[in-house]
């Protein structure tokens, strides 16, 4: 257990010390949000969602930024593989479960910071929610991020450092687009129906809790749980393949 704690602490410290990663992770969604929301405070209902533009895009870009932060663990894993660090884990007592747990905790740390940055920007522009709304919305979003942590680990063990950047950037953009982070999807039509089978859609839908909504229906929980199980199994398999574990 002490070895697992040491490895987790090392991962967290290494991430915090990477200042360039922090700036790039948080700056892009923040700048885009301010560019869209700052001049449009008068819009009180975005696409029939009942949400003001500043609230809708605060949560939407928080979802976008936190997805990027969760998947960023894949870039670090790809670099570790190239340096030979992953092969060294073959002779360590670190189990697959402990390894994945450390990567997930690190990804969550960056994702939570990304959420706080966007929340701070929204509050500075006049977004006001009661305490229960902030907590409920955030809690549901953190649940919705679980499959993205597994996806980041899987991608890190499948791609090289040169190829994972485009794969992650394109993947996050596509999932955000199909999930409704960039614009409301409406309530009917093929895209609206298809999006409901993606975890990014339910991550964006967590914003409804902030204005008194009841949260996800059963379908949302099933989609998130299914993606989490499938991607976690694939991530564990990719890790064991790299380290030669059975």
PDB file of C-alpha atoms in Angstrom:
ATOM      1  CA  UNK A   1       0.000   0.000   0.000  1.00  0.00           C
ATOM      2  CA  UNK A   2       2.871   2.412   0.816  1.00  0.00           C
ATOM      3  CA  UNK A   3       4.248   1.905  -2.703  1.00  0.00           C
ATOM      4  CA  UNK A   4       0.890   2.789  -4.220  1.00  0.00           C
ATOM      5  CA  UNK A   5       0.657   5.952  -2.089  1.00  0.00           C
ATOM      6  CA  UNK A   6       4.184   6.971  -3.058  1.00  0.00           C
ATOM      7  CA  UNK A   7       3.413   6.497  -6.748  1.00  0.00           C
ATOM      8  CA  UNK A   8       0.178   8.477  -6.451  1.00  0.00           C
ATOM      9  CA  UNK A   9       1.953  11.321  -4.635  1.00  0.00           C
ATOM     10  CA  UNK A  10       4.648  11.348  -7.308  1.00  0.00           C
ATOM     11  CA  UNK A  11       2.021  11.586 -10.060  1.00  0.00           C
ATOM     12  CA  UNK A  12       0.226  14.467  -8.369  1.00  0.00           C
ATOM     13  CA  UNK A  13       3.425  16.438  -7.727  1.00  0.00           C
ATOM     14  CA  UNK A  14       4.696  15.867 -11.262  1.00  0.00           C
ATOM     15  CA  UNK A  15       1.451  17.216 -12.705  1.00  0.00           C
ATOM     16  CA  UNK A  16       1.382  20.294 -10.467  1.00  0.00           C
ATOM     17  CA  UNK A  17       4.949  21.193 -11.407  1.00  0.00           C
ATOM     18  CA  UNK A  18       4.196  21.140 -15.134  1.00  0.00           C
ATOM     19  CA  UNK A  19       3.298  24.827 -15.465  1.00  0.00           C
ATOM     20  CA  UNK A  20       2.997  24.777 -19.245  1.00  0.00           C
ATOM     21  CA  UNK A  21       0.425  21.984 -19.040  1.00  0.00           C
ATOM     22  CA  UNK A  22      -1.607  23.916 -16.465  1.00  0.00           C
ATOM     23  CA  UNK A  23      -1.670  27.101 -18.538  1.00  0.00           C
ATOM     24  CA  UNK A  24      -2.648  25.330 -21.758  1.00  0.00           C
ATOM     25  CA  UNK A  25      -5.279  23.180 -20.013  1.00  0.00           C
ATOM     26  CA  UNK A  26      -7.108  26.060 -18.383  1.00  0.00           C
ATOM     27  CA  UNK A  27      -6.500  29.035 -20.659  1.00  0.00           C
ATOM     28  CA  UNK A  28      -8.172  27.849 -23.864  1.00  0.00           C
ATOM     29  CA  UNK A  29     -11.690  27.026 -22.530  1.00  0.00           C
ATOM     30  CA  UNK A  30     -11.538  30.100 -20.284  1.00  0.00           C
ATOM     31  CA  UNK A  31     -10.693  32.478 -23.133  1.00  0.00           C
ATOM     32  CA  UNK A  32     -13.365  31.014 -25.417  1.00  0.00           C
ATOM     33  CA  UNK A  33     -15.973  31.238 -22.658  1.00  0.00           C
ATOM     34  CA  UNK A  34     -15.187  34.872 -21.897  1.00  0.00           C
ATOM     35  CA  UNK A  35     -15.187  35.718 -25.606  1.00  0.00           C
ATOM     36  CA  UNK A  36     -18.711  34.275 -26.020  1.00  0.00           C
ATOM     37  CA  UNK A  37     -20.319  35.058 -22.681  1.00  0.00           C
ATOM     38  CA  UNK A  38     -19.013  38.503 -21.803  1.00  0.00           C
ATOM     39  CA  UNK A  39     -20.864  40.425 -24.567  1.00  0.00           C
ATOM     40  CA  UNK A  40     -24.048  38.308 -24.408  1.00  0.00           C
ATOM     41  CA  UNK A  41     -25.307  38.733 -20.866  1.00  0.00           C
ATOM     42  CA  UNK A  42     -28.733  39.752 -22.169  1.00  0.00           C
ATOM     43  CA  UNK A  43     -29.498  36.269 -23.577  1.00  0.00           C
ATOM     44  CA  UNK A  44     -31.658  34.525 -20.959  1.00  0.00           C
ATOM     45  CA  UNK A  45     -32.813  31.400 -22.824  1.00  0.00           C
ATOM     46  CA  UNK A  46     -30.361  29.524 -25.047  1.00  0.00           C
ATOM     47  CA  UNK A  47     -32.095  27.348 -27.615  1.00  0.00           C
ATOM     48  CA  UNK A  48     -35.126  26.675 -25.426  1.00  0.00           C
ATOM     49  CA  UNK A  49     -33.031  25.164 -22.631  1.00  0.00           C
ATOM     50  CA  UNK A  50     -34.248  27.664 -20.048  1.00  0.00           C
ATOM     51  CA  UNK A  51     -30.632  28.517 -19.226  1.00  0.00           C
ATOM     52  CA  UNK A  52     -29.037  31.916 -19.626  1.00  0.00           C
ATOM     53  CA  UNK A  53     -26.206  32.062 -22.141  1.00  0.00           C
ATOM     54  CA  UNK A  54     -23.630  32.717 -19.460  1.00  0.00           C
ATOM     55  CA  UNK A  55     -24.763  29.747 -17.369  1.00  0.00           C
ATOM     56  CA  UNK A  56     -25.135  27.415 -20.360  1.00  0.00           C
ATOM     57  CA  UNK A  57     -21.693  28.126 -21.748  1.00  0.00           C
ATOM     58  CA  UNK A  58     -20.068  28.236 -18.324  1.00  0.00           C
ATOM     59  CA  UNK A  59     -21.067  24.632 -17.756  1.00  0.00           C
ATOM     60  CA  UNK A  60     -20.593  23.653 -21.396  1.00  0.00           C
ATOM     61  CA  UNK A  61     -17.015  24.897 -21.470  1.00  0.00           C
ATOM     62  CA  UNK A  62     -16.427  23.511 -18.002  1.00  0.00           C
ATOM     63  CA  UNK A  63     -17.402  20.165 -19.510  1.00  0.00           C
ATOM     64  CA  UNK A  64     -15.109  20.785 -22.472  1.00  0.00           C
ATOM     65  CA  UNK A  65     -12.200  21.845 -20.258  1.00  0.00           C
ATOM     66  CA  UNK A  66     -12.628  19.042 -17.748  1.00  0.00           C
ATOM     67  CA  UNK A  67     -12.846  16.461 -20.561  1.00  0.00           C
ATOM     68  CA  UNK A  68      -9.572  17.787 -21.923  1.00  0.00           C
ATOM     69  CA  UNK A  69      -8.023  17.651 -18.460  1.00  0.00           C
ATOM     70  CA  UNK A  70      -9.151  14.063 -17.922  1.00  0.00           C
ATOM     71  CA  UNK A  71      -7.815  12.932 -21.276  1.00  0.00           C
ATOM     72  CA  UNK A  72      -4.529  14.742 -20.736  1.00  0.00           C
ATOM     73  CA  UNK A  73      -3.337  11.863 -18.582  1.00  0.00           C
ATOM     74  CA  UNK A  74      -3.047   9.955 -21.857  1.00  0.00           C
ATOM     75  CA  UNK A  75      -0.381  12.357 -23.144  1.00  0.00           C
ATOM     76  CA  UNK A  76       1.709  11.814 -20.017  1.00  0.00           C
ATOM     77  CA  UNK A  77       1.328   8.044 -20.332  1.00  0.00           C
ATOM     78  CA  UNK A  78       2.450   8.123 -23.971  1.00  0.00           C
ATOM     79  CA  UNK A  79       5.560  10.092 -22.952  1.00  0.00           C
ATOM     80  CA  UNK A  80       6.257   7.596 -20.156  1.00  0.00           C
ATOM     81  CA  UNK A  81       6.025   4.719 -22.591  1.00  0.00           C
ATOM     82  CA  UNK A  82       8.501   6.353 -24.962  1.00  0.00           C
ATOM     83  CA  UNK A  83      10.939   6.969 -22.084  1.00  0.00           C
ATOM     84  CA  UNK A  84      10.709   3.344 -20.970  1.00  0.00           C
ATOM     85  CA  UNK A  85       9.054   4.117 -17.641  1.00  0.00           C
ATOM     86  CA  UNK A  86       6.083   1.841 -18.316  1.00  0.00           C
ATOM     87  CA  UNK A  87       8.419  -1.108 -18.900  1.00  0.00           C
ATOM     88  CA  UNK A  88      10.048  -0.467 -15.525  1.00  0.00           C
ATOM     89  CA  UNK A  89       6.674  -0.944 -13.855  1.00  0.00           C
ATOM     90  CA  UNK A  90       6.824  -4.573 -15.003  1.00  0.00           C
ATOM     91  CA  UNK A  91       9.250  -5.391 -12.178  1.00  0.00           C
ATOM     92  CA  UNK A  92       7.472  -3.264  -9.570  1.00  0.00           C
ATOM     93  CA  UNK A  93       4.825  -4.528  -7.136  1.00  0.00           C
ATOM     94  CA  UNK A  94       2.398  -1.889  -8.422  1.00  0.00           C
ATOM     95  CA  UNK A  95      -0.806  -3.620  -9.506  1.00  0.00           C
ATOM     96  CA  UNK A  96      -2.942  -2.651 -12.476  1.00  0.00           C
ATOM     97  CA  UNK A  97      -5.625  -1.358 -10.119  1.00  0.00           C
ATOM     98  CA  UNK A  98      -3.172   0.827  -8.197  1.00  0.00           C
ATOM     99  CA  UNK A  99      -1.702   2.218 -11.411  1.00  0.00           C
ATOM    100  CA  UNK A 100      -5.094   3.155 -12.839  1.00  0.00           C
ATOM    101  CA  UNK A 101      -6.212   4.611  -9.514  1.00  0.00           C
ATOM    102  CA  UNK A 102      -3.199   6.950  -9.422  1.00  0.00           C
ATOM    103  CA  UNK A 103      -3.796   8.090 -12.999  1.00  0.00           C
ATOM    104  CA  UNK A 104      -7.496   8.688 -12.328  1.00  0.00           C
ATOM    105  CA  UNK A 105      -6.792  10.734  -9.185  1.00  0.00           C
ATOM    106  CA  UNK A 106      -4.293  12.867 -11.087  1.00  0.00           C
ATOM    107  CA  UNK A 107      -6.760  13.417 -13.913  1.00  0.00           C
ATOM    108  CA  UNK A 108      -9.489  14.372 -11.440  1.00  0.00           C
ATOM    109  CA  UNK A 109      -7.231  16.914  -9.769  1.00  0.00           C
ATOM    110  CA  UNK A 110      -6.710  18.764 -13.049  1.00  0.00           C
ATOM    111  CA  UNK A 111     -10.385  18.411 -14.004  1.00  0.00           C
ATOM    112  CA  UNK A 112     -11.577  19.893 -10.706  1.00  0.00           C
ATOM    113  CA  UNK A 113      -9.210  22.832 -11.115  1.00  0.00           C
ATOM    114  CA  UNK A 114     -10.558  23.348 -14.632  1.00  0.00           C
ATOM    115  CA  UNK A 115     -14.120  23.381 -13.284  1.00  0.00           C
ATOM    116  CA  UNK A 116     -13.214  25.917 -10.610  1.00  0.00           C
ATOM    117  CA  UNK A 117     -11.591  28.218 -13.159  1.00  0.00           C
ATOM    118  CA  UNK A 118     -14.722  28.228 -15.340  1.00  0.00           C
ATOM    119  CA  UNK A 119     -17.004  28.612 -12.312  1.00  0.00           C
ATOM    120  CA  UNK A 120     -14.966  31.601 -11.208  1.00  0.00           C
ATOM    121  CA  UNK A 121     -15.278  33.144 -14.651  1.00  0.00           C
ATOM    122  CA  UNK A 122     -19.037  32.563 -14.673  1.00  0.00           C
ATOM    123  CA  UNK A 123     -19.432  34.082 -11.213  1.00  0.00           C
ATOM    124  CA  UNK A 124     -17.414  37.124 -12.311  1.00  0.00           C
ATOM    125  CA  UNK A 125     -19.926  37.625 -15.149  1.00  0.00           C
ATOM    126  CA  UNK A 126     -22.932  37.429 -12.859  1.00  0.00           C
ATOM    127  CA  UNK A 127     -23.851  33.718 -12.828  1.00  0.00           C
ATOM    128  CA  UNK A 128     -25.598  33.134  -9.514  1.00  0.00           C
ATOM    129  CA  UNK A 129     -26.689  29.749  -8.146  1.00  0.00           C
ATOM    130  CA  UNK A 130     -27.604  28.638  -4.648  1.00  0.00           C
ATOM    131  CA  UNK A 131     -25.106  26.427  -2.819  1.00  0.00           C
ATOM    132  CA  UNK A 132     -27.086  23.265  -3.496  1.00  0.00           C
ATOM    133  CA  UNK A 133     -27.108  24.051  -7.203  1.00  0.00           C
ATOM    134  CA  UNK A 134     -23.332  24.459  -7.386  1.00  0.00           C
ATOM    135  CA  UNK A 135     -22.699  21.299  -5.362  1.00  0.00           C
ATOM    136  CA  UNK A 136     -25.280  19.164  -7.157  1.00  0.00           C
ATOM    137  CA  UNK A 137     -24.137  20.262 -10.591  1.00  0.00           C
ATOM    138  CA  UNK A 138     -20.474  19.703  -9.755  1.00  0.00           C
ATOM    139  CA  UNK A 139     -21.083  16.312  -8.172  1.00  0.00           C
ATOM    140  CA  UNK A 140     -22.952  15.069 -11.210  1.00  0.00           C
ATOM    141  CA  UNK A 141     -20.290  16.397 -13.561  1.00  0.00           C
ATOM    142  CA  UNK A 142     -17.582  14.585 -11.601  1.00  0.00           C
ATOM    143  CA  UNK A 143     -19.507  11.342 -12.020  1.00  0.00           C
ATOM    144  CA  UNK A 144     -19.878  12.051 -15.728  1.00  0.00           C
ATOM    145  CA  UNK A 145     -16.101  12.420 -16.066  1.00  0.00           C
ATOM    146  CA  UNK A 146     -15.307   8.869 -14.933  1.00  0.00           C
ATOM    147  CA  UNK A 147     -15.389   7.259 -18.415  1.00  0.00           C
ATOM    148  CA  UNK A 148     -13.117   9.990 -19.784  1.00  0.00           C
ATOM    149  CA  UNK A 149     -10.421   9.097 -17.266  1.00  0.00           C
ATOM    150  CA  UNK A 150     -10.494   5.510 -18.521  1.00  0.00           C
ATOM    151  CA  UNK A 151     -10.473   6.743 -22.118  1.00  0.00           C
ATOM    152  CA  UNK A 152      -7.382   8.867 -21.470  1.00  0.00           C
ATOM    153  CA  UNK A 153      -5.498   5.914 -19.968  1.00  0.00           C
ATOM    154  CA  UNK A 154      -6.460   3.694 -22.887  1.00  0.00           C
ATOM    155  CA  UNK A 155      -5.364   6.258 -25.483  1.00  0.00           C
ATOM    156  CA  UNK A 156      -2.068   6.781 -23.681  1.00  0.00           C
ATOM    157  CA  UNK A 157      -1.247   3.101 -24.097  1.00  0.00           C
ATOM    158  CA  UNK A 158      -2.324   2.981 -27.739  1.00  0.00           C
ATOM    159  CA  UNK A 159      -0.788   6.119 -29.236  1.00  0.00           C
ATOM    160  CA  UNK A 160       2.716   7.550 -29.429  1.00  0.00           C
ATOM    161  CA  UNK A 161       3.595  11.030 -28.096  1.00  0.00           C
ATOM    162  CA  UNK A 162       3.527  12.339 -31.674  1.00  0.00           C
ATOM    163  CA  UNK A 163       0.086  10.985 -32.510  1.00  0.00           C
ATOM    164  CA  UNK A 164      -1.792  11.311 -29.235  1.00  0.00           C
ATOM    165  CA  UNK A 165      -2.078  15.105 -29.428  1.00  0.00           C
ATOM    166  CA  UNK A 166      -4.199  15.137 -32.598  1.00  0.00           C
ATOM    167  CA  UNK A 167      -6.152  12.093 -31.386  1.00  0.00           C
ATOM    168  CA  UNK A 168      -7.016  13.750 -28.066  1.00  0.00           C
ATOM    169  CA  UNK A 169      -7.727  17.171 -29.555  1.00  0.00           C
ATOM    170  CA  UNK A 170      -9.949  15.775 -32.270  1.00  0.00           C
ATOM    171  CA  UNK A 171     -11.668  13.388 -29.873  1.00  0.00           C
ATOM    172  CA  UNK A 172     -12.483  16.076 -27.308  1.00  0.00           C
ATOM    173  CA  UNK A 173     -13.738  18.457 -30.000  1.00  0.00           C
ATOM    174  CA  UNK A 174     -15.951  15.795 -31.562  1.00  0.00           C
ATOM    175  CA  UNK A 175     -17.383  14.592 -28.246  1.00  0.00           C
ATOM    176  CA  UNK A 176     -18.026  18.180 -27.177  1.00  0.00           C
ATOM    177  CA  UNK A 177     -19.714  18.994 -30.472  1.00  0.00           C
ATOM    178  CA  UNK A 178     -21.949  15.903 -30.387  1.00  0.00           C
ATOM    179  CA  UNK A 179     -22.628  16.355 -26.679  1.00  0.00           C
ATOM    180  CA  UNK A 180     -23.994  19.872 -27.043  1.00  0.00           C
ATOM    181  CA  UNK A 181     -21.120  21.799 -25.478  1.00  0.00           C
ATOM    182  CA  UNK A 182     -20.865  24.243 -28.362  1.00  0.00           C
ATOM    183  CA  UNK A 183     -24.566  24.697 -29.099  1.00  0.00           C
ATOM    184  CA  UNK A 184     -27.903  23.292 -27.859  1.00  0.00           C
ATOM    185  CA  UNK A 185     -28.940  20.121 -29.691  1.00  0.00           C
ATOM    186  CA  UNK A 186     -32.680  20.605 -29.331  1.00  0.00           C
ATOM    187  CA  UNK A 187     -35.150  17.980 -28.186  1.00  0.00           C
ATOM    188  CA  UNK A 188     -35.734  16.011 -31.393  1.00  0.00           C
ATOM    189  CA  UNK A 189     -33.956  14.887 -34.511  1.00  0.00           C
ATOM    190  CA  UNK A 190     -31.245  12.344 -35.250  1.00  0.00           C
ATOM    191  CA  UNK A 191     -28.407  14.288 -33.618  1.00  0.00           C
ATOM    192  CA  UNK A 192     -30.356  14.841 -30.407  1.00  0.00           C
ATOM    193  CA  UNK A 193     -31.233  11.134 -30.220  1.00  0.00           C
ATOM    194  CA  UNK A 194     -27.727   9.942 -31.070  1.00  0.00           C
ATOM    195  CA  UNK A 195     -26.071  12.269 -28.550  1.00  0.00           C
ATOM    196  CA  UNK A 196     -27.940  10.625 -25.689  1.00  0.00           C
ATOM    197  CA  UNK A 197     -25.753   7.546 -26.092  1.00  0.00           C
ATOM    198  CA  UNK A 198     -22.562   9.555 -25.537  1.00  0.00           C
ATOM    199  CA  UNK A 199     -21.106  10.367 -22.101  1.00  0.00           C
ATOM    200  CA  UNK A 200     -20.323  13.933 -23.193  1.00  0.00           C
ATOM    201  CA  UNK A 201     -24.039  14.635 -23.629  1.00  0.00           C
ATOM    202  CA  UNK A 202     -24.824  13.730 -20.030  1.00  0.00           C
ATOM    203  CA  UNK A 203     -21.831  15.672 -18.796  1.00  0.00           C
ATOM    204  CA  UNK A 204     -23.298  18.812 -20.379  1.00  0.00           C
ATOM    205  CA  UNK A 205     -26.791  17.926 -19.134  1.00  0.00           C
ATOM    206  CA  UNK A 206     -25.507  18.052 -15.559  1.00  0.00           C
ATOM    207  CA  UNK A 207     -25.976  21.837 -15.781  1.00  0.00           C
ATOM    208  CA  UNK A 208     -29.719  21.375 -15.311  1.00  0.00           C
ATOM    209  CA  UNK A 209     -29.120  20.464 -11.676  1.00  0.00           C
ATOM    210  CA  UNK A 210     -27.794  23.970 -11.158  1.00  0.00           C
ATOM    211  CA  UNK A 211     -31.213  25.501 -11.853  1.00  0.00           C
ATOM    212  CA  UNK A 212     -33.294  23.014  -9.893  1.00  0.00           C
ATOM    213  CA  UNK A 213     -33.493  20.153 -12.372  1.00  0.00           C
ATOM    214  CA  UNK A 214     -33.786  16.579 -11.186  1.00  0.00           C
ATOM    215  CA  UNK A 215     -30.525  15.421 -12.740  1.00  0.00           C
ATOM    216  CA  UNK A 216     -30.085  12.488 -15.057  1.00  0.00           C
ATOM    217  CA  UNK A 217     -32.858  10.019 -15.823  1.00  0.00           C
ATOM    218  CA  UNK A 218     -32.120   6.298 -15.673  1.00  0.00           C
ATOM    219  CA  UNK A 219     -30.873   6.392 -19.268  1.00  0.00           C
ATOM    220  CA  UNK A 220     -28.130   8.838 -18.361  1.00  0.00           C
ATOM    221  CA  UNK A 221     -26.845   6.684 -15.516  1.00  0.00           C
ATOM    222  CA  UNK A 222     -26.901   3.583 -17.718  1.00  0.00           C
ATOM    223  CA  UNK A 223     -24.956   5.302 -20.495  1.00  0.00           C
ATOM    224  CA  UNK A 224     -22.288   6.597 -18.111  1.00  0.00           C
ATOM    225  CA  UNK A 225     -22.000   3.238 -16.331  1.00  0.00           C
ATOM    226  CA  UNK A 226     -21.736   1.312 -19.598  1.00  0.00           C
ATOM    227  CA  UNK A 227     -19.039   3.549 -21.037  1.00  0.00           C
ATOM    228  CA  UNK A 228     -17.145   3.427 -17.730  1.00  0.00           C
ATOM    229  CA  UNK A 229     -17.105  -0.368 -17.575  1.00  0.00           C
ATOM    230  CA  UNK A 230     -16.157  -0.867 -21.225  1.00  0.00           C
ATOM    231  CA  UNK A 231     -13.427   1.778 -21.289  1.00  0.00           C
ATOM    232  CA  UNK A 232     -12.018   0.668 -17.928  1.00  0.00           C
ATOM    233  CA  UNK A 233     -11.637  -2.897 -19.173  1.00  0.00           C
ATOM    234  CA  UNK A 234      -9.966  -1.674 -22.355  1.00  0.00           C
ATOM    235  CA  UNK A 235      -7.634   0.628 -20.397  1.00  0.00           C
ATOM    236  CA  UNK A 236      -6.599  -2.188 -18.048  1.00  0.00           C
ATOM    237  CA  UNK A 237      -5.978  -4.480 -20.997  1.00  0.00           C
ATOM    238  CA  UNK A 238      -3.829  -1.866 -22.754  1.00  0.00           C
ATOM    239  CA  UNK A 239      -1.768  -1.324 -19.595  1.00  0.00           C
ATOM    240  CA  UNK A 240      -1.209  -5.033 -19.044  1.00  0.00           C
ATOM    241  CA  UNK A 241      -0.133  -5.421 -22.657  1.00  0.00           C
ATOM    242  CA  UNK A 242       2.487  -2.696 -22.289  1.00  0.00           C
ATOM    243  CA  UNK A 243       3.881  -4.044 -19.019  1.00  0.00           C
ATOM    244  CA  UNK A 244       3.634  -7.719 -19.904  1.00  0.00           C
ATOM    245  CA  UNK A 245       1.289  -8.421 -16.999  1.00  0.00           C
ATOM    246  CA  UNK A 246      -1.374 -11.097 -17.205  1.00  0.00           C
TER     247      UNK A 246
END
